[in-house]
Each structure stands twice: as C-alpha cells, then as structure tokens.
Short mmCIF file of C-alpha atoms and ligand atoms in Angstrom, two decimals:
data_model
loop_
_atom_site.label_atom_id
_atom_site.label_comp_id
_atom_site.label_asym_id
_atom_site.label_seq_id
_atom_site.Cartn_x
_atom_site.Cartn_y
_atom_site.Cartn_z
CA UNK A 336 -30.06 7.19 -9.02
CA UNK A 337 -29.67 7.52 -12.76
CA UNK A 338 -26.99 5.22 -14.17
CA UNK A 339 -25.99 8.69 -16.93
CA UNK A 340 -23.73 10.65 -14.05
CA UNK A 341 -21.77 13.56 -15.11
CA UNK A 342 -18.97 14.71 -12.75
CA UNK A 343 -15.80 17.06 -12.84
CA UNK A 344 -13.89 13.72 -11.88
CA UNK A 345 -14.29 10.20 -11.90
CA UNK A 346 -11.99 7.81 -9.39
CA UNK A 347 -12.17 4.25 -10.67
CA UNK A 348 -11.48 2.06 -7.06
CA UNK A 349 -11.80 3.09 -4.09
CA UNK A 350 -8.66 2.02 -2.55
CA UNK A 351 -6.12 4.31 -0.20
CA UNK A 352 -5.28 6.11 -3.41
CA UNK A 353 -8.67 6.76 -4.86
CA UNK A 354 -10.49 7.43 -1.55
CA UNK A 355 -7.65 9.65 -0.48
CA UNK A 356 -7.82 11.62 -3.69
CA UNK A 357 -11.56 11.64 -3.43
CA UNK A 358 -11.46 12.98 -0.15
CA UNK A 359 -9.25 15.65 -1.32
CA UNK A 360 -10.86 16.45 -4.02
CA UNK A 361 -14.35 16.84 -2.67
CA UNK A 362 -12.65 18.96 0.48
CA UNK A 363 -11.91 21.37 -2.23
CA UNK A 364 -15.42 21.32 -3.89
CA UNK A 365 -14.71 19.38 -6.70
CA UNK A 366 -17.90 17.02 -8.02
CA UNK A 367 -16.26 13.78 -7.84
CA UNK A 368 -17.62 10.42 -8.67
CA UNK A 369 -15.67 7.27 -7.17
CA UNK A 370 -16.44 4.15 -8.57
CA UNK A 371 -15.33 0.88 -6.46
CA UNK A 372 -16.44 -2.71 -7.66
CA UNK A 373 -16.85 -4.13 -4.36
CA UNK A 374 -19.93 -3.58 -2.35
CA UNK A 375 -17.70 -3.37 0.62
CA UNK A 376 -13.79 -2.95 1.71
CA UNK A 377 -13.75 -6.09 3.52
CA UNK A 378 -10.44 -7.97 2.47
CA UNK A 379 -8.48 -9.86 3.82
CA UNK A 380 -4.41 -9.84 3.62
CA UNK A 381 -4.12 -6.36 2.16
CA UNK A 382 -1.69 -3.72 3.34
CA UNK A 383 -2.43 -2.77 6.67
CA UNK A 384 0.86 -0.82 7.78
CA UNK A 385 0.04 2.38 7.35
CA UNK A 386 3.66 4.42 7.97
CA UNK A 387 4.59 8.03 9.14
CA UNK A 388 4.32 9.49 5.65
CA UNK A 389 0.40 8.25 5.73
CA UNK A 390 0.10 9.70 8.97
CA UNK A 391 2.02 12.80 9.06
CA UNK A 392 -0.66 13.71 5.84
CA UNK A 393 -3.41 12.73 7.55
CA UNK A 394 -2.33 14.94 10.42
CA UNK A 395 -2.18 18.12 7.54
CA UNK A 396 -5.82 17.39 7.31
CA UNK A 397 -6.69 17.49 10.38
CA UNK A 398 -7.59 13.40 10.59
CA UNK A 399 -4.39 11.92 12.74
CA UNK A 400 -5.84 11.57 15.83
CA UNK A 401 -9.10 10.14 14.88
CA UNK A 402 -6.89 7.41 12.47
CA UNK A 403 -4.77 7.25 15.39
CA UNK A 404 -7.87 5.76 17.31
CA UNK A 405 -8.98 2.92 14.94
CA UNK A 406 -6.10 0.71 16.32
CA UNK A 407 -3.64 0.77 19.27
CA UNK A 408 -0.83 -1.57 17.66
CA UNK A 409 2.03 0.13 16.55
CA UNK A 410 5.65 -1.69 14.96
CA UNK A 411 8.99 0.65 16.24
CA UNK A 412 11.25 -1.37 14.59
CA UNK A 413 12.27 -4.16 11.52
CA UNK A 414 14.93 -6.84 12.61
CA UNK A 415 16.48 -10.01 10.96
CA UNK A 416 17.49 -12.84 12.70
CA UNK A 417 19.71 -15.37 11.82
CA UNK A 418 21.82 -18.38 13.27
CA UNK A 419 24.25 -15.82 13.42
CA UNK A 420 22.18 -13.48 15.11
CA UNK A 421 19.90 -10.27 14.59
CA UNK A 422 19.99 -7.14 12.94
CA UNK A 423 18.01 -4.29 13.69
CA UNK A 424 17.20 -3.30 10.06
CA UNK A 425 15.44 0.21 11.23
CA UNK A 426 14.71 1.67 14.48
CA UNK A 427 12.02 4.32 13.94
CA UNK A 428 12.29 5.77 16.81
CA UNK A 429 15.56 7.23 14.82
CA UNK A 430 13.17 9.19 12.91
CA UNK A 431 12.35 12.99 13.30
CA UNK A 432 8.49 12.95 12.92
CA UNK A 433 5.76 13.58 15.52
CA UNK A 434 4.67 9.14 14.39
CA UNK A 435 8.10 7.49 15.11
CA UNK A 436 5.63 3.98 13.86
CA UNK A 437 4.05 2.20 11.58
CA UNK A 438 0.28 1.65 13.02
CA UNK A 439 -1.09 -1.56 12.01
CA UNK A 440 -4.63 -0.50 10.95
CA UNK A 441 -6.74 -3.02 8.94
CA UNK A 442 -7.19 -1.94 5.21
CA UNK A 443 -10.87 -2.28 5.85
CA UNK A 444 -11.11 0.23 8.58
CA UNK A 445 -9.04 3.01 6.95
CA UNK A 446 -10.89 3.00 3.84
CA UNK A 447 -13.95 2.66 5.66
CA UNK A 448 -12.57 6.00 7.40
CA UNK A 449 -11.41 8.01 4.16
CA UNK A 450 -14.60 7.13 2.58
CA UNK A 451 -16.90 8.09 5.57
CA UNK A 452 -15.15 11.85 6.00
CA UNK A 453 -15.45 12.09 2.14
CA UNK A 454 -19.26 11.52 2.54
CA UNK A 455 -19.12 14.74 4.49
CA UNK A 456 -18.53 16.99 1.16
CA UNK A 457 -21.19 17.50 -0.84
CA UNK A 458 -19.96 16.93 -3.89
CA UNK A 459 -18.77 13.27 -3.21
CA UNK A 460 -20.11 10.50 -4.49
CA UNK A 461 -18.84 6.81 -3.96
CA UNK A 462 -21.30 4.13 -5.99
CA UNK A 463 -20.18 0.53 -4.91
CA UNK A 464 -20.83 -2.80 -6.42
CA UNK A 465 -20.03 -0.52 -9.64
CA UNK A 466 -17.52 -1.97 -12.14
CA UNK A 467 -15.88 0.25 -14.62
CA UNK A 468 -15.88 -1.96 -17.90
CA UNK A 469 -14.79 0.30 -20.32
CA UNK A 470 -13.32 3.96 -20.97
CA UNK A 471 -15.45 6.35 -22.81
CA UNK A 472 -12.60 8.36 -25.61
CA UNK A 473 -13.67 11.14 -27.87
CA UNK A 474 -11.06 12.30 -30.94
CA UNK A 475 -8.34 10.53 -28.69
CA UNK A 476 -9.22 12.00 -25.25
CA UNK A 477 -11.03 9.56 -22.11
CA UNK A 478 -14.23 11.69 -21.20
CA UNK A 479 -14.80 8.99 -18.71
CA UNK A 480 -16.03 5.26 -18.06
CA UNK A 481 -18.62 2.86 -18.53
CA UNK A 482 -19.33 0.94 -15.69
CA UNK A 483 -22.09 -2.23 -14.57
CA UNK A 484 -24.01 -1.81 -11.45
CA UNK A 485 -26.31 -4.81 -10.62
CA UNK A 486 -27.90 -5.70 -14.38
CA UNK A 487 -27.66 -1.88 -15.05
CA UNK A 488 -25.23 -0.63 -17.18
CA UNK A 489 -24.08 3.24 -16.72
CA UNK A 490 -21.88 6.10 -17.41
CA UNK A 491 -20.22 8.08 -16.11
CA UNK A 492 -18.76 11.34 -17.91
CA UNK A 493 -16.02 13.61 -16.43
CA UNK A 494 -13.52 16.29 -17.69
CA UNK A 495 -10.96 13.73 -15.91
CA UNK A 496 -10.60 10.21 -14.94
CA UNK A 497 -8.43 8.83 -12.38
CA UNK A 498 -7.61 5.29 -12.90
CA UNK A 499 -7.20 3.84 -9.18
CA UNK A 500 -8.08 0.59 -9.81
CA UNK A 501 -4.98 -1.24 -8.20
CA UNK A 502 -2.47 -3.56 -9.75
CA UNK A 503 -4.87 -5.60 -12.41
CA UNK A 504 -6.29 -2.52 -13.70
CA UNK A 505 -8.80 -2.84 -16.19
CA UNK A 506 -8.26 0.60 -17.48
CA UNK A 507 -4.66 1.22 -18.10
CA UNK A 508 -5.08 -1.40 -20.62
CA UNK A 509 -8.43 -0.16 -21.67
CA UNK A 510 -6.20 3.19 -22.37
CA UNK A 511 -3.12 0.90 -24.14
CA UNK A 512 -0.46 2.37 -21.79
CA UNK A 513 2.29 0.36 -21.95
CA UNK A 514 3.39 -1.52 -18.73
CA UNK A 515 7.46 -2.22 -17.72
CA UNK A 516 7.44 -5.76 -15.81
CA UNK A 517 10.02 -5.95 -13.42
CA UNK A 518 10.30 -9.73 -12.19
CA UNK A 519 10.64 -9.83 -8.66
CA UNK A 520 11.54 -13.51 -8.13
CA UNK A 521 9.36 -14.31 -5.53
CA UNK A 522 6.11 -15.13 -4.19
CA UNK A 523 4.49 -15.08 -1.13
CA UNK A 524 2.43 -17.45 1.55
CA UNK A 525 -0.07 -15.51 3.86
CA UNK A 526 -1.01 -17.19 6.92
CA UNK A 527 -2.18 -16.78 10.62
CA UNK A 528 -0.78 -18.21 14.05
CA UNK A 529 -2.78 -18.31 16.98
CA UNK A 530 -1.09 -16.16 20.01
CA UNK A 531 -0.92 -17.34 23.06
CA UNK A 532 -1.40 -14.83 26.57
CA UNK A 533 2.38 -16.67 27.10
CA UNK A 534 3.74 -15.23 24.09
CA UNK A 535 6.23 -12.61 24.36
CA UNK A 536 5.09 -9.39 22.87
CA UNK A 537 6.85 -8.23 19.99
CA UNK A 538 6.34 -4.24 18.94
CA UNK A 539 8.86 -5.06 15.30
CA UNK A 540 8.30 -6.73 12.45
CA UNK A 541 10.47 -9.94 12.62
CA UNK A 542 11.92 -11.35 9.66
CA UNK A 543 13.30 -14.94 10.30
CA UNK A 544 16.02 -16.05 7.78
CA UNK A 545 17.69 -19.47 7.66
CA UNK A 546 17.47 -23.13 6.39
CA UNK A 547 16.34 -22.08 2.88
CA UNK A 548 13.65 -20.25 4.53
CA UNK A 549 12.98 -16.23 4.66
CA UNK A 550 9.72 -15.43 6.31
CA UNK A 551 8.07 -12.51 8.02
CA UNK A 552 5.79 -12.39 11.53
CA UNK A 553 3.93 -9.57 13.21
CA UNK A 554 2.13 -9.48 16.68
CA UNK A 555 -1.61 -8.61 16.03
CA UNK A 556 -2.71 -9.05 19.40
CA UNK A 557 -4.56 -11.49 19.14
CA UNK A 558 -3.03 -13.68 16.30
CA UNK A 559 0.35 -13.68 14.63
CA UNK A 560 0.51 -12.39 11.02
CA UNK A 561 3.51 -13.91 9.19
CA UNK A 562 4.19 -14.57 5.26
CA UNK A 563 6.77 -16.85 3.98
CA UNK A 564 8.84 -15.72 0.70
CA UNK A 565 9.12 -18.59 -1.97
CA UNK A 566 10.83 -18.64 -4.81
CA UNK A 567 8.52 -17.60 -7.90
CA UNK A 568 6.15 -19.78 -9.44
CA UNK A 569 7.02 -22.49 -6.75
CA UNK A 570 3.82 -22.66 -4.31
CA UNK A 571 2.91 -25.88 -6.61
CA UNK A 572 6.61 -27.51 -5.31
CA UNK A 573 6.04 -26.42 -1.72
CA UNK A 574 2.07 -27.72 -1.30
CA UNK A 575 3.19 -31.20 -3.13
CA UNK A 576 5.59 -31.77 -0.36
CA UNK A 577 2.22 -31.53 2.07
CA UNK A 578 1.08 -28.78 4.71
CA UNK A 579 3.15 -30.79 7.23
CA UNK A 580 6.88 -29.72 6.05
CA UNK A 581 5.46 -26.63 5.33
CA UNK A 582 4.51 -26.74 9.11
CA UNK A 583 8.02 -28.34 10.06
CA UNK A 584 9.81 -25.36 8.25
CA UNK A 585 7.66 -22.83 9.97
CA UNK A 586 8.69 -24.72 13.48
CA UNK A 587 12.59 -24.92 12.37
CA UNK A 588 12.82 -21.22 11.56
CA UNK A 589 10.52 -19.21 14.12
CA UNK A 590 11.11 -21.83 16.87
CA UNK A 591 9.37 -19.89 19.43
CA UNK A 592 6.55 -20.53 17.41
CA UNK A 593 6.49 -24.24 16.93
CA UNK A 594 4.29 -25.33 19.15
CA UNK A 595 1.91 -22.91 17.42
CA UNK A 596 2.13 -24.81 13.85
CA UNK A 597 -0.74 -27.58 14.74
CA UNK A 598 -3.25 -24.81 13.44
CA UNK A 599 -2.51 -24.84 9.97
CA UNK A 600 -4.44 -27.62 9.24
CA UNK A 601 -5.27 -27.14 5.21
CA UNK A 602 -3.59 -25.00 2.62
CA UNK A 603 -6.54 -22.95 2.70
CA UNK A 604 -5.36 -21.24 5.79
CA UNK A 605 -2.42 -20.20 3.57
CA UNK A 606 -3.46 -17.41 1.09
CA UNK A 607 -0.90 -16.76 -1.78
CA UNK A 608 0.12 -13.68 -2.99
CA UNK A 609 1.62 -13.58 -6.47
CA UNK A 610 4.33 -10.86 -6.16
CA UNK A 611 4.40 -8.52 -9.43
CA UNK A 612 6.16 -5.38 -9.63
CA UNK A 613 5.87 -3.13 -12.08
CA UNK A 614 5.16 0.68 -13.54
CA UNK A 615 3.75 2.29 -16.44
CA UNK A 616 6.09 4.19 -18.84
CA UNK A 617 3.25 6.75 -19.32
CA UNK A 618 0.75 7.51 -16.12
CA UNK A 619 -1.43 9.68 -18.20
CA UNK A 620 -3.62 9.84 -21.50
CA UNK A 621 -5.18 13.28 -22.45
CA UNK A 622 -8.56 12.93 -20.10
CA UNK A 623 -6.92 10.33 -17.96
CA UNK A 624 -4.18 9.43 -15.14
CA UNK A 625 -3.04 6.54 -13.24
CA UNK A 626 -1.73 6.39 -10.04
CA UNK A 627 -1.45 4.12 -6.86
CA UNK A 628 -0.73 0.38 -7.82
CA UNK A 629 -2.15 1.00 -11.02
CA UNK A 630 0.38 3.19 -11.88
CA UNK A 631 3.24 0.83 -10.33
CA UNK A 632 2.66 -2.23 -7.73
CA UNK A 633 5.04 -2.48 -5.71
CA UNK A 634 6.55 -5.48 -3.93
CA UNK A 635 5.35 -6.12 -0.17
CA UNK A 636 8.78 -6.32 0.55
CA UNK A 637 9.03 -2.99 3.08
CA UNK A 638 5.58 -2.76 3.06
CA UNK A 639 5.52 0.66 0.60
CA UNK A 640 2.19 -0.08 -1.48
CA UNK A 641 -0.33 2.07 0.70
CA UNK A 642 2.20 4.51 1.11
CA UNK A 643 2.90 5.49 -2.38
CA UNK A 644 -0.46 5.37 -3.36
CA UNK A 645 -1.46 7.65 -0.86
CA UNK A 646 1.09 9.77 -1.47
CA UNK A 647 0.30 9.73 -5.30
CA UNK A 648 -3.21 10.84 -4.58
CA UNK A 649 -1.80 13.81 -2.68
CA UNK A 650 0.27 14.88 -5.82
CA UNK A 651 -2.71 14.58 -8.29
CA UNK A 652 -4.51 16.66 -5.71
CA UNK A 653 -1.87 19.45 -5.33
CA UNK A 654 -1.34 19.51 -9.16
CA UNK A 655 -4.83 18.90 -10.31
CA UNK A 656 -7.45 20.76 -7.86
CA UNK A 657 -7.56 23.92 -9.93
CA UNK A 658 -7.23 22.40 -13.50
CA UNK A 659 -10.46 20.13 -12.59
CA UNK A 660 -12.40 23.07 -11.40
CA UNK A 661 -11.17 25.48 -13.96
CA UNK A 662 -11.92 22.16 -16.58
CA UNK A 663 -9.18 22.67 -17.98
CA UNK A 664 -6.45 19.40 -17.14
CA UNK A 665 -3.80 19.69 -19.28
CA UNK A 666 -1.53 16.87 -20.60
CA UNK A 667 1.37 19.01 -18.93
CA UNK A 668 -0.33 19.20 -15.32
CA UNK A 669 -0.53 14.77 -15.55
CA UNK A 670 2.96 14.57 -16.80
CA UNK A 671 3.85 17.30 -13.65
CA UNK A 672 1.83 14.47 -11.54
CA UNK A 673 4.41 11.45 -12.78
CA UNK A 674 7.16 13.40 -12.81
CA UNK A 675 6.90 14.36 -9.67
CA UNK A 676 6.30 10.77 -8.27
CA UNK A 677 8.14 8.35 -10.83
CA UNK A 678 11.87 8.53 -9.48
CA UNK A 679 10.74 7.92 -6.05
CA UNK A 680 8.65 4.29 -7.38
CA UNK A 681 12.19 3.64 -9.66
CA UNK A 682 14.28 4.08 -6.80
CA UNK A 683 12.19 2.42 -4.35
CA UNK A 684 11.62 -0.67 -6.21
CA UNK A 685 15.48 -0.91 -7.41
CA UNK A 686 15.78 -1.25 -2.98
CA UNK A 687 13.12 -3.56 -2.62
CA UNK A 688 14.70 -5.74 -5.56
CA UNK A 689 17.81 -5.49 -3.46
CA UNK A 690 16.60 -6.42 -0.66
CA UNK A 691 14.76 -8.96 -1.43
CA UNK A 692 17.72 -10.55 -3.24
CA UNK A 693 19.08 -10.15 0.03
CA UNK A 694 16.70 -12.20 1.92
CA UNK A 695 16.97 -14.67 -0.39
CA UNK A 696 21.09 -14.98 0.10
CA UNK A 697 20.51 -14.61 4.01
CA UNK A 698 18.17 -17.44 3.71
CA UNK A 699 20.78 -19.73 2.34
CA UNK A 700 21.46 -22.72 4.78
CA UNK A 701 24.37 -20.98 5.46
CA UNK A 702 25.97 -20.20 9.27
CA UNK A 703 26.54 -16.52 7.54
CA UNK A 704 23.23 -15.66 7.65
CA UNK A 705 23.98 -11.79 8.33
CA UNK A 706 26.69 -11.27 6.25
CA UNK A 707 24.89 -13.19 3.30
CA UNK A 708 22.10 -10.38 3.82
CA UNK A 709 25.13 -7.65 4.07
CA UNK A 710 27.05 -9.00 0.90
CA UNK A 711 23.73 -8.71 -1.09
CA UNK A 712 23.20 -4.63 -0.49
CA UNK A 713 26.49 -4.01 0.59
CA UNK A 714 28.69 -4.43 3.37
CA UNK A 715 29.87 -0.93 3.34
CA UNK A 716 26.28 0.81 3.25
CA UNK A 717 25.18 -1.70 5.86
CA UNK A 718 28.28 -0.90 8.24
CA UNK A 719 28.54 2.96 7.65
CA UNK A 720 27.65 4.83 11.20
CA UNK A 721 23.71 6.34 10.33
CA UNK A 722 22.74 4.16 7.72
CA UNK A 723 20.27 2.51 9.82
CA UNK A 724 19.17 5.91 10.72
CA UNK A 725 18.65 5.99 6.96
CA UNK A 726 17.03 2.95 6.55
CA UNK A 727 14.30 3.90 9.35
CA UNK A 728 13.61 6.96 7.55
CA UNK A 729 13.08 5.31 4.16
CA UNK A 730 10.60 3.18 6.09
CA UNK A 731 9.03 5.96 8.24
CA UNK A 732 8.76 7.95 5.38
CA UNK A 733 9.74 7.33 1.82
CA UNK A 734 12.31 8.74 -0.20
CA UNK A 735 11.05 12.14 0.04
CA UNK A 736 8.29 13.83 1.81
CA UNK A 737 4.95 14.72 0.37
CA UNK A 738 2.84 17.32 2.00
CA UNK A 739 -0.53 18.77 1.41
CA UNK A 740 -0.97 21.79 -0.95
CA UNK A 741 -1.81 24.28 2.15
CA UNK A 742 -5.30 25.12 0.94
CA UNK A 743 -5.93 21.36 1.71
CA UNK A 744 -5.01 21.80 5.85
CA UNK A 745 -7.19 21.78 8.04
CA UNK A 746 -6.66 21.58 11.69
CA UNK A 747 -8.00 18.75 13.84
CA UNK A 748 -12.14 18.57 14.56
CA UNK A 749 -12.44 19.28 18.14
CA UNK A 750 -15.45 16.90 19.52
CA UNK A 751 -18.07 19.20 20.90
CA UNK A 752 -16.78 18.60 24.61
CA UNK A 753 -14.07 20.04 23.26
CA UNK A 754 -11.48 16.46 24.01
CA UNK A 755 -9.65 14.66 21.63
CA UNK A 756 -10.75 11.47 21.10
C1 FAD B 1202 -1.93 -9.64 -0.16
C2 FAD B 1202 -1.36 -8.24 -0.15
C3 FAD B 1202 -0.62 -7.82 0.94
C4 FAD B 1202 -0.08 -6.52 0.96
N1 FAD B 1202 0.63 -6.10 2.05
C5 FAD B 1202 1.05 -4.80 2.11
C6 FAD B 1202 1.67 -4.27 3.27
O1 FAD B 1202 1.87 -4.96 4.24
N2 FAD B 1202 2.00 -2.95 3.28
C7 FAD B 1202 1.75 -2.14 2.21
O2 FAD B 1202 2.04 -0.93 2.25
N3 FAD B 1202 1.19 -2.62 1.10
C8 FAD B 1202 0.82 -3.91 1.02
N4 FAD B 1202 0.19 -4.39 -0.08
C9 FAD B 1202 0.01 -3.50 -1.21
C10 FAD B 1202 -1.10 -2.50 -0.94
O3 FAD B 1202 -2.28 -3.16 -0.50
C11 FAD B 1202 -1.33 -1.77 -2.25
O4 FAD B 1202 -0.10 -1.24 -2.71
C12 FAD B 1202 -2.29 -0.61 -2.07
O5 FAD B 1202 -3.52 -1.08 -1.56
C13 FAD B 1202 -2.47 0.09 -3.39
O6 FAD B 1202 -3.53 0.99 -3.30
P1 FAD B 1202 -4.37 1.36 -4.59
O7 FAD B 1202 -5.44 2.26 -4.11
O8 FAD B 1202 -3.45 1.84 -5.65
O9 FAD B 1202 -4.94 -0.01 -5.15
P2 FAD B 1202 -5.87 -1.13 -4.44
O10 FAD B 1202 -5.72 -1.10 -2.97
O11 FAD B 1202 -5.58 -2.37 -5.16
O12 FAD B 1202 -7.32 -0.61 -4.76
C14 FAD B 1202 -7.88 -0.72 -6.05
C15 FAD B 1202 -9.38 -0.70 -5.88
O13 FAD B 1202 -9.97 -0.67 -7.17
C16 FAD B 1202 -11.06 -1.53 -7.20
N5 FAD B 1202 -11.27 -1.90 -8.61
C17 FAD B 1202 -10.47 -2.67 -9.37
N6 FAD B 1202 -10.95 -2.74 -10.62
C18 FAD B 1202 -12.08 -1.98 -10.65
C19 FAD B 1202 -13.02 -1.66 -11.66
N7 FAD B 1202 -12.89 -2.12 -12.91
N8 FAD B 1202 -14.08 -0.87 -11.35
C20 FAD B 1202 -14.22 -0.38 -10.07
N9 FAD B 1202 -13.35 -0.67 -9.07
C21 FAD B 1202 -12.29 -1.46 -9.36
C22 FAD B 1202 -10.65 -2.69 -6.31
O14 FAD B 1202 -11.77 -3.41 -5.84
C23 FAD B 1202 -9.91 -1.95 -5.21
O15 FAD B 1202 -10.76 -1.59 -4.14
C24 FAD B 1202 -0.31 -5.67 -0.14
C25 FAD B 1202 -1.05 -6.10 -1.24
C26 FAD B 1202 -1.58 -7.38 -1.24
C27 FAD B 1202 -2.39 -7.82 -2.44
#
C-alpha cells in the first residue's frame, strides 16, 4: 500500500472513540483513514465497563445484541461498605433503559468488534503499527498527519483530522491547544485476585472503605479485578513499606478476601495507573478536532472514560457527516461538536472530584465511615428520597443522552437462519 494516502478523514487511534467514529463515518460513505500505533488492541487494565449509554447507541445501529454476546458478566449495582456499614451508591435496575447494566466487556474485544464491522464499509481503512508523528498545516489549517509505519514514513492527507489518540496525545500538542489540568489527588494500584468456586458471587462493583484504605473489586468470573486509590505521587511510600503490608491492607479491608492475598507475590502483579484529569479549552483547530480522552481524560473514578468518548464520536458524527462529504468542515460545525459535549465533561469531572474526595474522607480510620462519605457530597443530596435513582442514572447513562443522527440507524442483522445470536 502506498505510504501517500489521501482520505476525506483521518482518525488518529483507534480507541472506542476513533473506531466508533470510524465506523460511523464509513456507514455513511465517508473515505476514512484510521491510524492506530499498536499492531493490535491487546491491553491490559483499560476500561472495560461499557454502560447503558454505550449500549443503548450500539442498539441505534443495529449492533446490541451481537456486543451483548462478547461477554455474559454484567454489574446491577455500586455499593460502599464501611465499619459502619454499606451503601448502595446506584441500583441500575432504577434506570428506565432496555440495559439496566454495565457489561463488563474487555477493551480488546470491543474494539476488536467496532473495528471488524467498520471493515465492512468500503471506504474504511484502519493501518496499524502506524504512528502519527506529526500534523501536516497549510496557511494555519491541519490537512492531515504524518505518520511511521515499520521504517516507512507516510502521509496521510484529509479535508479533516480527528485527533483520537487518548490522554498523551501527540497531536493536541502538535496543534498547541492549550490543556486545563485538573489535579485529581490520587493514583491508582491495578491488581488481580484469584476467585475461588467458594466465593460468593458478586453482580456490583464493591468499593471497600476503611483503615486509611479506599479500594475497588469486581467479580470477573474467573478472577477478581480490584484497584486500590492512593494518595498522589505516593506508590514510591506504599512499595517501600514491601508487597506484604500492601497484602495485609488488602486482607484488613476486603476480609473476605484475605485468604486470597498470598498471590500477589511481586509488585509487578500491581500495575499503576497515574490518575490525570483534564480538558482542552479549545477541541478544534481549522482542519482538526479532538475528542475522547484526548479531548478530556477523565478520572476512573465512575468508570466514565469509554463512555464519553464514545459518545463524543457520536456527536462529531451527527455534526460532521455532511460537512466531510460536502468538504466543507467549518470551524463553526467543530465548535457545535464541543459545545455540545463540554458541559457534560465539566460537570462530570466536578462529581468525580467530589467523589473521590469523598472516598478519601470515608477512608479515614474513622468508625463514621458512611457519614464521612455523606459529609463530603452532601448529606442532604445523599438523603433526599430519588437521589440514588439519580445517581444510577448518571452511571447508566451520563448526564444527558446522546443518540444517533437517524440516518445512522440501522436495525439489527438478522443471521441468515433468521435467530438472534
Ligand atoms: C488503566 C486504565 C483503566 C481504566 N478504567 C476505566 C474503566 O473502568 N471504565 C471506563 O469507562 N474508563 C476507564 N479508563 C479510561 C478509558 O480507557 C478511556 O477513557 C477511553 O479508553 C478513552 O478512549 P479514547 O478512544 O479517547 O482513547 P484511548 O482508549 O486512550 O485510545 C487512544 C488510541 O490512540 C492510539 N494512539 C496514541 N497515540 C497515537 C499516535 N501518535 N498514532 C496512532 N495512534 C495513537 C493508542 O494506541 C490508543 O489505541 C481506564 C483507563 C486506564 C488507562
């Protein structure tokens, strides 16, 4: 293939908000180009909870059912527990949407998914083990990207680019667009537990609060996925004190799991994940837009990332479809894009500052475990009748709805026995 493409768009990464808006984008025969680094999706500790908002959009293109069928584990609910006892922080069954759940579906698999049904379209093209290095900018507008393939260099030229390239993107500050830090104060330690057939099963995602200690579990089936918050910058402090009082506090705050603890053996079982949270002032250059965790990486805290980028993608497609084919993107149609999507990434992050500040205070070696959490974001919220209805929907889906444009709906492929699968 020659390295010179040319292209109505150009996707830089193909994560859930690049191979979404390819997929979109080629449905609706535009010739898009989707460059992703990697040769392959396979990574571990991403986002795998993939909420009713995802779903319910996947369902308006016809793809639910088939997603639906990559895993069977679902999570109905969040709780906290304390000394002083639990919380049910949302019940999604609460929720009016035909997915009252979050299906745990690893990152590899969707994007392996998105990517496969964008192969369908003609007019997709996903080159990977291709890394954008540079954009290409004529009299102040991005006509697209250089990129390294191998020991080939290439280009790729396109009346738009869409910067997708997740959280450390290489072209927002290619483009100079400014970025507002928010400093979320803490970090997080990845690891897995073994799970035993005697283990109680668990359809929630547990957070366990208490003796200094906030940290997070979820029943994969065969293994327990759990995270521990830590105060920023202070994985150095908590590996000096040695993997076995960082196996004691596991065993002192998810007791039902100490007897589990003897598999962390090194701390490379335990992956960290430097928490950032931010957003760009200004998603867009004339020729260019960012969007997904590019555009603003958000804290795992509520598990929101794949959401909003997903959700992004579907905004660039409603706004952008006809502008790309008419090639004619305007700087007014990528402002529509971030206006559209920017107060829902303020507001969310403002609630995942709070409640992480609240996990922190809950934490506390305090007996008030709970009522640490509810003096953090507010007693009265937290005790009006509904408001865990509210909370549910926030985590079901968002702060507001996003649907397909309906020229993008399709209605589910019937397999040619004519079943479901
Ligand atoms: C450890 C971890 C755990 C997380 N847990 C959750 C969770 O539980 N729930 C949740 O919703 N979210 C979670 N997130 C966040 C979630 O994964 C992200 O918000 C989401 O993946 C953002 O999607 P994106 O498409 O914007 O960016 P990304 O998923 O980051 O995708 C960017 C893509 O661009 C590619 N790329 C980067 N630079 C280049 C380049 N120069 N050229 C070509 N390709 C490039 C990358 O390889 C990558 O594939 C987690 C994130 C991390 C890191």
């Amino acid at each position: 293939m020659s390295l010179n493409i040319e292209a109505q768009c150009c996707i830089v990464g193909c994560g859930p908000a690049g191979a979404m808006l390819g997929l979109l984008l080629a449905r609706r025969g535009v010739d898009v180009v989707v460059l992703e680094k990697h040769i392959d999706f396979l990574r571990d500790f991403r986002g795998d909870d993939i909420a009713a908002a995802t779903i319910e959009i996947l369902d308006e293109i016809g793809l639910a059912e088939e997603f639906l069928a990559l895993s069977p584990r679902r999570v109905r609910a969040v709780k906290a527990h304390t000394a002083s006892g639990t919380m049910t922080l949302a019940d999604l069954s609460l929720v009016r949407t035909r997915f009252p759940f979050v299906a745990v579906v690893p990152q590899w698999d969707f994007l392996t998914f998105l990517a496969a049904e964008a192969a369908l379209e003609p007019g997709f093209r996903l080159l990977t083990g291709a890394e954008a290095t540079d954009i290409i900018e004529q009299d102040g507008v991005v006509q697209g990207v250089r990129f390294r393939s191998g020991d080939e260099e290439g280009v790729v030229q396109a009346a738009l680019t869409v910067a997708a390239d997740g959280r450390t993107s290489l072209l927002r500050d290619k483009a100079a667009l400014p970025v507002v830090a928010t400093a979320p104060p803490i970090d997080m330690m990845l690891f897995r537990l073994p799970r035993r057939a005697t283990d109680e099963a668990s359809d929630a995602i547990d957070i366990h609060l208490g003796a200094g200690w906030a940290m997070a579990r979820l029943d994969r089936g065969d293994y327990w996925q759990a995270a521990c918050m830590i105060p920023k910058g202070a994985a150095d402090v908590v590996r000096a004190a040695g993997v076995d009082a960082f196996r004691d506090a596991i065993a002192e705050v998810m007791s039902d799991l100490a007897n589990h603890v003897g598999a962390l053996e090194t701390w490379d079982q335990i992956h960290l994940l430097s928490v950032q949270t931010n957003r760009l002032r200004r998603w867009h250059r004339p020729g260019l837009l960012c969007i997904g965790d590019c555009a603003h990486a958000m804290s795992p805290i509520g598990g929101t990332g794949v959401n909003f980028a997903i959700q992004d993608a579907v905004v660039a497609a409603n706004r952008l479809t006809e502008p790309i084919r008419r090639g004619d993107v305007t700087t007014r149609d990528l402002a529509g894009v971030q206006r559209e999507r920017q107060w829902q990434v303020r507001i969310m992050q403002l609630l995942q500052s709070r409640l992480t500040k609240g996990y922190v205070a809950a934490a506390g070696d305090k007996p008030d475990g709970i009522r640490g959490l509810g003096q953090r974001i507010g007693p009265k919220l937290l005790n009006l009748p509904g408001f865990c209805a509210l909370r549910s929907r926030i985590t079901a889906l968002g702060l507001r709805r996003v649907h397909v444009a309906p020229e993008f709906r399709v209605a589910a492929r019937q397999p040619p026995d004519g079943r479901h699968p």
